[in-house]
Amino acid sequence: MSHDLAVTLSVTTGDSVDTKNGPVRVEGVYDYPDDGRAPGLGYAAIFIEPVTASTMFDACWMDAPYPAEDTRSLIWTSVETIGQAAKPTLGQLNSTMGVSFDAISAFNSRPSESFPWVALLLGSVVGFVPVRFRRLELASALHSRIPKAGLTLQVMLENLFWLIPAVLVVSGASLFLSQTALESDFISIASAGFRIVGLGSIGVLLGSIVGVLVTRERDLFKYFKER
């Protein structure tokens, strides 16, 4: 029975309630708050009775977290209109938050949708700035006839030395947090986290490469004066 009815009758799970058919044991108490949902079960007792495959009911409920148009069409297949005077109606249990919800549109328009590109930008800055601080060292190496391709490879390997452990730690944390979501949403949430980590890592490598490429041997003395 509902919580409100149980409070009125001063009973709880396991107690007995006298009815016209004799005492009935209360198997459970459910909550049915007044939060905008359709009335009817807020002050009621539900009895389970044996039925057959041809038994008809006065209502049919469907639990669909994200109902689509085909979902609404599907529920009409449970309606038997022969001999019914009243026209059946289709409604939502609780329409306080609206009668429809486009989950894909809501997911794609979430504030965190731009996070991967922000991570790419920040990663580029993280990769570029330290290399730029080393411009005197790099220009000196170029003056010593070390090829720029070799310097670029060196800087990338130096960044990978700390970037790989960081990616593993952050990816592991992303997987752990994704497990708190529904099983059906795990892949979507985990992939969103991996996009942030992946683009951030790419940004670090691209920023470091640009930092090497903009360093010129002919500016060696200029870098020395700016030191």
PDB file of N, CA, C and O in Angstrom, residues 32 41 59-63 75 93:
ATOM      1  N   TYR A  32       4.702   7.401  -3.125  1.00  0.00           N
ATOM      2  CA  TYR A  32       4.066   7.991  -4.311  1.00  0.00           C
ATOM      3  C   TYR A  32       3.884   9.485  -4.028  1.00  0.00           C
ATOM      4  O   TYR A  32       2.789   9.952  -3.730  1.00  0.00           O
ATOM      5  N   LEU A  41      -2.635   6.562  -7.244  1.00  0.00           N
ATOM      6  CA  LEU A  41      -1.939   5.572  -6.429  1.00  0.00           C
ATOM      7  C   LEU A  41      -1.337   6.167  -5.161  1.00  0.00           C
ATOM      8  O   LEU A  41      -0.660   5.466  -4.416  1.00  0.00           O
ATOM      9  N   ALA A  59      -5.782  -0.226 -17.552  1.00  0.00           N
ATOM     10  CA  ALA A  59      -4.643   0.650 -17.843  1.00  0.00           C
ATOM     11  C   ALA A  59      -3.423  -0.207 -18.158  1.00  0.00           C
ATOM     12  O   ALA A  59      -3.298  -1.339 -17.682  1.00  0.00           O
ATOM     13  N   CYS A  60      -2.537   0.328 -18.970  1.00  0.00           N
ATOM     14  CA  CYS A  60      -1.286  -0.335 -19.320  1.00  0.00           C
ATOM     15  C   CYS A  60      -0.152   0.656 -19.140  1.00  0.00           C
ATOM     16  O   CYS A  60      -0.205   1.770 -19.677  1.00  0.00           O
ATOM     17  N   TRP A  61       0.858   0.265 -18.375  1.00  0.00           N
ATOM     18  CA  TRP A  61       1.986   1.148 -18.097  1.00  0.00           C
ATOM     19  C   TRP A  61       3.223   0.640 -18.813  1.00  0.00           C
ATOM     20  O   TRP A  61       3.446  -0.558 -18.928  1.00  0.00           O
ATOM     21  N   MET A  62       4.047   1.564 -19.257  1.00  0.00           N
ATOM     22  CA  MET A  62       5.319   1.224 -19.887  1.00  0.00           C
ATOM     23  C   MET A  62       6.423   2.078 -19.252  1.00  0.00           C
ATOM     24  O   MET A  62       6.280   3.295 -19.129  1.00  0.00           O
ATOM     25  N   ASP A  63       7.494   1.422 -18.854  1.00  0.00           N
ATOM     26  CA  ASP A  63       8.641   2.123 -18.281  1.00  0.00           C
ATOM     27  C   ASP A  63       9.651   2.367 -19.391  1.00  0.00           C
ATOM     28  O   ASP A  63      10.352   1.453 -19.826  1.00  0.00           O
ATOM     29  N   ILE A  75       2.839   1.132 -27.588  1.00  0.00           N
ATOM     30  CA  ILE A  75       1.936   0.913 -26.458  1.00  0.00           C
ATOM     31  C   ILE A  75       0.479   0.805 -26.918  1.00  0.00           C
ATOM     32  O   ILE A  75      -0.354   0.190 -26.229  1.00  0.00           O
ATOM     33  N   LEU A  93       3.112   9.620 -16.981  1.00  0.00           N
ATOM     34  CA  LEU A  93       2.881   9.546 -15.542  1.00  0.00           C
ATOM     35  C   LEU A  93       3.188  10.873 -14.869  1.00  0.00           C
ATOM     36  O   LEU A  93       2.424  11.339 -14.021  1.00  0.00           O
TER      37      LEU A  93
END
